[in-house]
PDB file of C-alpha atoms in Angstrom:
ATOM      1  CA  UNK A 938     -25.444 -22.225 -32.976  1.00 80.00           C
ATOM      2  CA  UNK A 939     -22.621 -24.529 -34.214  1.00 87.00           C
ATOM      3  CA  UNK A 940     -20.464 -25.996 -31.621  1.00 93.00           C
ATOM      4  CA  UNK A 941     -17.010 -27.486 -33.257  1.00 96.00           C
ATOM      5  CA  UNK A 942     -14.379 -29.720 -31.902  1.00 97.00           C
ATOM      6  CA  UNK A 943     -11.265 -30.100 -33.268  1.00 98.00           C
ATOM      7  CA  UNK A 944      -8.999 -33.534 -32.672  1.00 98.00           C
ATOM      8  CA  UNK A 945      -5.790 -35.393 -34.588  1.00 98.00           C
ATOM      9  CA  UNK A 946      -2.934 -33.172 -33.148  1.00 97.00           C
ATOM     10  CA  UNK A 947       0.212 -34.810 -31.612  1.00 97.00           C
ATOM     11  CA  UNK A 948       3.288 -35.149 -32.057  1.00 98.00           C
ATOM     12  CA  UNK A 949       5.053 -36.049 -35.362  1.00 98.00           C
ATOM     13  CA  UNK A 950       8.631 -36.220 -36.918  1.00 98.00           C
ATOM     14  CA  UNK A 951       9.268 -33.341 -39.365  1.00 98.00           C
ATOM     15  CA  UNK A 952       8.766 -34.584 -43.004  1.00 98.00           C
ATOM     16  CA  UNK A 953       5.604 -36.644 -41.227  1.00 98.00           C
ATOM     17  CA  UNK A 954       1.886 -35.815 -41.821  1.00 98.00           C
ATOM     18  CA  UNK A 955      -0.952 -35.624 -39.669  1.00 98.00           C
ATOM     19  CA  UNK A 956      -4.954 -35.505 -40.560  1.00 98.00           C
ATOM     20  CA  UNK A 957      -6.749 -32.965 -38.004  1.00 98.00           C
ATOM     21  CA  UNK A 958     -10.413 -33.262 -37.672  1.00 98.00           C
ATOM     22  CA  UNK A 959     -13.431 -31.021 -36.667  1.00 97.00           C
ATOM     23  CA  UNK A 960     -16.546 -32.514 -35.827  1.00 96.00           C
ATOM     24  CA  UNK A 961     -19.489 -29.626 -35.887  1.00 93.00           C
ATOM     25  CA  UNK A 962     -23.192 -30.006 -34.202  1.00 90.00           C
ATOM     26  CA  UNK A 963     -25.878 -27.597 -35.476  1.00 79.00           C
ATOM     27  CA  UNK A 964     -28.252 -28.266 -38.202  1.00 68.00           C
ATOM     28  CA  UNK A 965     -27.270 -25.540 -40.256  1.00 73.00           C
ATOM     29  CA  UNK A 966     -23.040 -27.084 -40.480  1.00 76.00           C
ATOM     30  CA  UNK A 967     -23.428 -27.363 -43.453  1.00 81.00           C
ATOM     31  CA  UNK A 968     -24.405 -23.847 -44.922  1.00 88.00           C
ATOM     32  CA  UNK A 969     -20.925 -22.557 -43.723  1.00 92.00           C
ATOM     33  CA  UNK A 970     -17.868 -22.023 -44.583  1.00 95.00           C
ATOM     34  CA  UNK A 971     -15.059 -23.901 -42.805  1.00 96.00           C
ATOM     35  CA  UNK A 972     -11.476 -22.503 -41.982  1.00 97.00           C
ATOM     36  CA  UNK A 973      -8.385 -23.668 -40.378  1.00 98.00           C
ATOM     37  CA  UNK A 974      -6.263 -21.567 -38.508  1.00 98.00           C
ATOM     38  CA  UNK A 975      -2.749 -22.138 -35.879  1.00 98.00           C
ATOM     39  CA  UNK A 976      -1.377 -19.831 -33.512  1.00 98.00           C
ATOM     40  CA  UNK A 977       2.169 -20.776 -32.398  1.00 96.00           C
ATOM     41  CA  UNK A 978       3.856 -19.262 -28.978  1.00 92.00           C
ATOM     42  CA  UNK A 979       4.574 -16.086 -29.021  1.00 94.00           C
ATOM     43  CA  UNK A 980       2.879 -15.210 -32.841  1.00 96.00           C
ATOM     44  CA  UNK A 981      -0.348 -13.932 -34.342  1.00 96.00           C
ATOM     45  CA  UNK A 982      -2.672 -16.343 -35.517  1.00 96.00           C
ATOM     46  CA  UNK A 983      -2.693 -17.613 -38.748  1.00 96.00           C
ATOM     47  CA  UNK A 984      -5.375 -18.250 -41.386  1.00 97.00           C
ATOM     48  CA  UNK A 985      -4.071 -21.653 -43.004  1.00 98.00           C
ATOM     49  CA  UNK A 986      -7.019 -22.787 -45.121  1.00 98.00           C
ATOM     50  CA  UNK A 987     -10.269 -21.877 -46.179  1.00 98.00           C
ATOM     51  CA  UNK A 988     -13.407 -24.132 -47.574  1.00 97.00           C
ATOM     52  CA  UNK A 989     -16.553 -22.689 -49.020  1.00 95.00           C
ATOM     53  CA  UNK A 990     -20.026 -24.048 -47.713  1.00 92.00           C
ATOM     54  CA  UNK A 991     -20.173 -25.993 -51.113  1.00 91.00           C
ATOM     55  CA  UNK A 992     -16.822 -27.356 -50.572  1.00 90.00           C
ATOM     56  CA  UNK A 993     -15.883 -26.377 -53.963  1.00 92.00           C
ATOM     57  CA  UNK A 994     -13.397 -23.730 -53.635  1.00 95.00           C
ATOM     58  CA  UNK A 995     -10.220 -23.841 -51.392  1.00 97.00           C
ATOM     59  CA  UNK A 996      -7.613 -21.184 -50.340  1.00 97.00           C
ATOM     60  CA  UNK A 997      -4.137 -22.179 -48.315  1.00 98.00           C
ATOM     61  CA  UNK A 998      -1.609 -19.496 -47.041  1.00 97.00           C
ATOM     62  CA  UNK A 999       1.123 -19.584 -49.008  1.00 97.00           C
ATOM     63  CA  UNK A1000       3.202 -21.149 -46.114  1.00 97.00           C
ATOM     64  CA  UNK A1001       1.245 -24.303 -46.699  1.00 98.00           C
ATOM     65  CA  UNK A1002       0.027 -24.398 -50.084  1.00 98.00           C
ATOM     66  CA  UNK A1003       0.756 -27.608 -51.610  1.00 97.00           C
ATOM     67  CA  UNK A1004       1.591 -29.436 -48.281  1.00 98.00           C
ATOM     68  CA  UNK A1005      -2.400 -28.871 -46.335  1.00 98.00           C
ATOM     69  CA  UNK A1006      -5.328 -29.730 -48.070  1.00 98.00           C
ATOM     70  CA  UNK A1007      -8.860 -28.559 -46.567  1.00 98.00           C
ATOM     71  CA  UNK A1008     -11.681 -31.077 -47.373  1.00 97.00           C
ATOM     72  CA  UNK A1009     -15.351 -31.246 -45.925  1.00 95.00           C
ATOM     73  CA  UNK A1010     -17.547 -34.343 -45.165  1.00 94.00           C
ATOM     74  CA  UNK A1011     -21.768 -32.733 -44.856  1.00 89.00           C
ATOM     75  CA  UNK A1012     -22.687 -36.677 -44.419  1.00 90.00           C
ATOM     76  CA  UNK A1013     -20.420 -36.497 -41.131  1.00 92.00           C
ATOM     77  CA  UNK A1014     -20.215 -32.894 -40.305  1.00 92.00           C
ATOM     78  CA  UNK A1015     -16.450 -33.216 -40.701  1.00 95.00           C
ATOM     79  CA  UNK A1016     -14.349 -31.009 -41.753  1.00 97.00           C
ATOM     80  CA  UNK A1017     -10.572 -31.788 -42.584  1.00 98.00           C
ATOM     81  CA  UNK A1018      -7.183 -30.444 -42.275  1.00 98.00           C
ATOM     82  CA  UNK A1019      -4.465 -33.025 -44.053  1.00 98.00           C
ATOM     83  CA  UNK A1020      -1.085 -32.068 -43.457  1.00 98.00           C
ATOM     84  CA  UNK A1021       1.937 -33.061 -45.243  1.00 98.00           C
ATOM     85  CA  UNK A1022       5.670 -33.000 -45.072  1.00 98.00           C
ATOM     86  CA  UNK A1023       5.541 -31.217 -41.448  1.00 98.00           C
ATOM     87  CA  UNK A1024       8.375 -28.967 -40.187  1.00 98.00           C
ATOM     88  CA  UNK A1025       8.759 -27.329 -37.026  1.00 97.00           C
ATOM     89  CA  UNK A1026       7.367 -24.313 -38.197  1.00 96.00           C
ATOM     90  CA  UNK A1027       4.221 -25.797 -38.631  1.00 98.00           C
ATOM     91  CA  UNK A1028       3.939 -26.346 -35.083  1.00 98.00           C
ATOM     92  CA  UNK A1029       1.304 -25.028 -32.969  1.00 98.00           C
ATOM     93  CA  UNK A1030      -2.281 -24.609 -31.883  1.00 98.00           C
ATOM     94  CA  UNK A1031      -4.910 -25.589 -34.405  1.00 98.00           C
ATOM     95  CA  UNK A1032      -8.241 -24.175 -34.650  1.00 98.00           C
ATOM     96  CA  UNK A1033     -11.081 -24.882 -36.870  1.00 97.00           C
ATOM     97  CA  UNK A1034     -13.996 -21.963 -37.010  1.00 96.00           C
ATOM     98  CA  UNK A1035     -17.242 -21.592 -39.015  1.00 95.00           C
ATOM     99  CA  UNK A1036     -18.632 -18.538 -40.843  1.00 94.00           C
ATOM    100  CA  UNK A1037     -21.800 -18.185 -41.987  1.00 90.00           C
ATOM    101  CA  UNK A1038     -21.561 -15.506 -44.138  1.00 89.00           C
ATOM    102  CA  UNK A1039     -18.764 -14.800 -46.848  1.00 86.00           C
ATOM    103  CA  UNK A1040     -15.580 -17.427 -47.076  1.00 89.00           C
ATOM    104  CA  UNK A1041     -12.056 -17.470 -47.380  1.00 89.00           C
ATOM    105  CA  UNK A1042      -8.609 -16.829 -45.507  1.00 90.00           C
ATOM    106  CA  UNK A1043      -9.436 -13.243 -44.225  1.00 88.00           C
ATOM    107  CA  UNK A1044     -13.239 -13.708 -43.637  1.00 88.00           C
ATOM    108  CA  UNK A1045     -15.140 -13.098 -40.556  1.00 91.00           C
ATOM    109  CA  UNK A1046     -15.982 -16.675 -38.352  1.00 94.00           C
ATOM    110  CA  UNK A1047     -18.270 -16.758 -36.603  1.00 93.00           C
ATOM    111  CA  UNK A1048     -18.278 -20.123 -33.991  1.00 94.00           C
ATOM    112  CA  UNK A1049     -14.318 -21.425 -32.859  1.00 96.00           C
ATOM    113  CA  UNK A1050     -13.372 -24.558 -31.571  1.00 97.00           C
ATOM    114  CA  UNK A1051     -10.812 -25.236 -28.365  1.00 97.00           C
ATOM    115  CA  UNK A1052      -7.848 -26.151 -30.609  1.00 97.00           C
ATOM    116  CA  UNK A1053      -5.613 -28.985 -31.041  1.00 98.00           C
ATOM    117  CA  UNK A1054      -1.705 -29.000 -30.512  1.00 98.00           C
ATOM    118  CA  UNK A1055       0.378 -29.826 -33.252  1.00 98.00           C
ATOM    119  CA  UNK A1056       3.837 -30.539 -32.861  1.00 98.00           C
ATOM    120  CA  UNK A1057       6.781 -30.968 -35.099  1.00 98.00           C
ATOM    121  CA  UNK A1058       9.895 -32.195 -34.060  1.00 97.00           C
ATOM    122  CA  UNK A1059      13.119 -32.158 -35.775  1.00 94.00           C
TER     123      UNK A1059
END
């Protein structure tokens, strides 16, 4: 079992950045792969980035490539979600989930957390 818990949401100017954080439990963190994902009112969710188990490979949507980078800390069971040069359409619900098997944007996850609000204003 890995339980996550996602926190750094708020509220932020657009061109502003903010650095979410999800703090996992379980021994075995550190064998999966990590993804972040955001579901805004009204729309589907969306995969936004994807870390492998090693940490060495990354994959953004294009919507955020070059703005979000994913990073992982195994010494803190972290994983990371730094966002830069916000607009509103970034805003929404962010969610950090675990996958034990496979990685990337459209893999299966396994464990989600609650979610942290994001939001952009203009």
């Amino acid at each position: 079992q890995v339980q996550l818990v996602e926190s750094g949401g708020g509220l932020v100017q657009a061109g502003g950045s903010l650095r979410l954080s999800c703090s996992a439990s379980g021994r075995t963190f550190s064998s999966y792969a990590m993804g972040w994902f955001r579901q805004a009112p009204g729309k589907e969710r969306e995969s936004v980035a994807a870390i492998s188990w090693t940490g060495g490979s990354t994959e953004y949507a294009d919507s955020v490539k070059g703005r979000f980078t994913i990073s992982r800390d195994k010494a803190k069971n972290t994983v990371y979600l730094r966002m830069n040069s916000l607009t509103p359409e970034d805003t929404a619900v962010y969610y950090c989930a675990a996958a034990q098997w496979g990685y990337g944007l459209g893999s299966s996850y396994d464990y989600w957390g609650q979610g942290t609000q994001v939001t952009v204003s203009s």
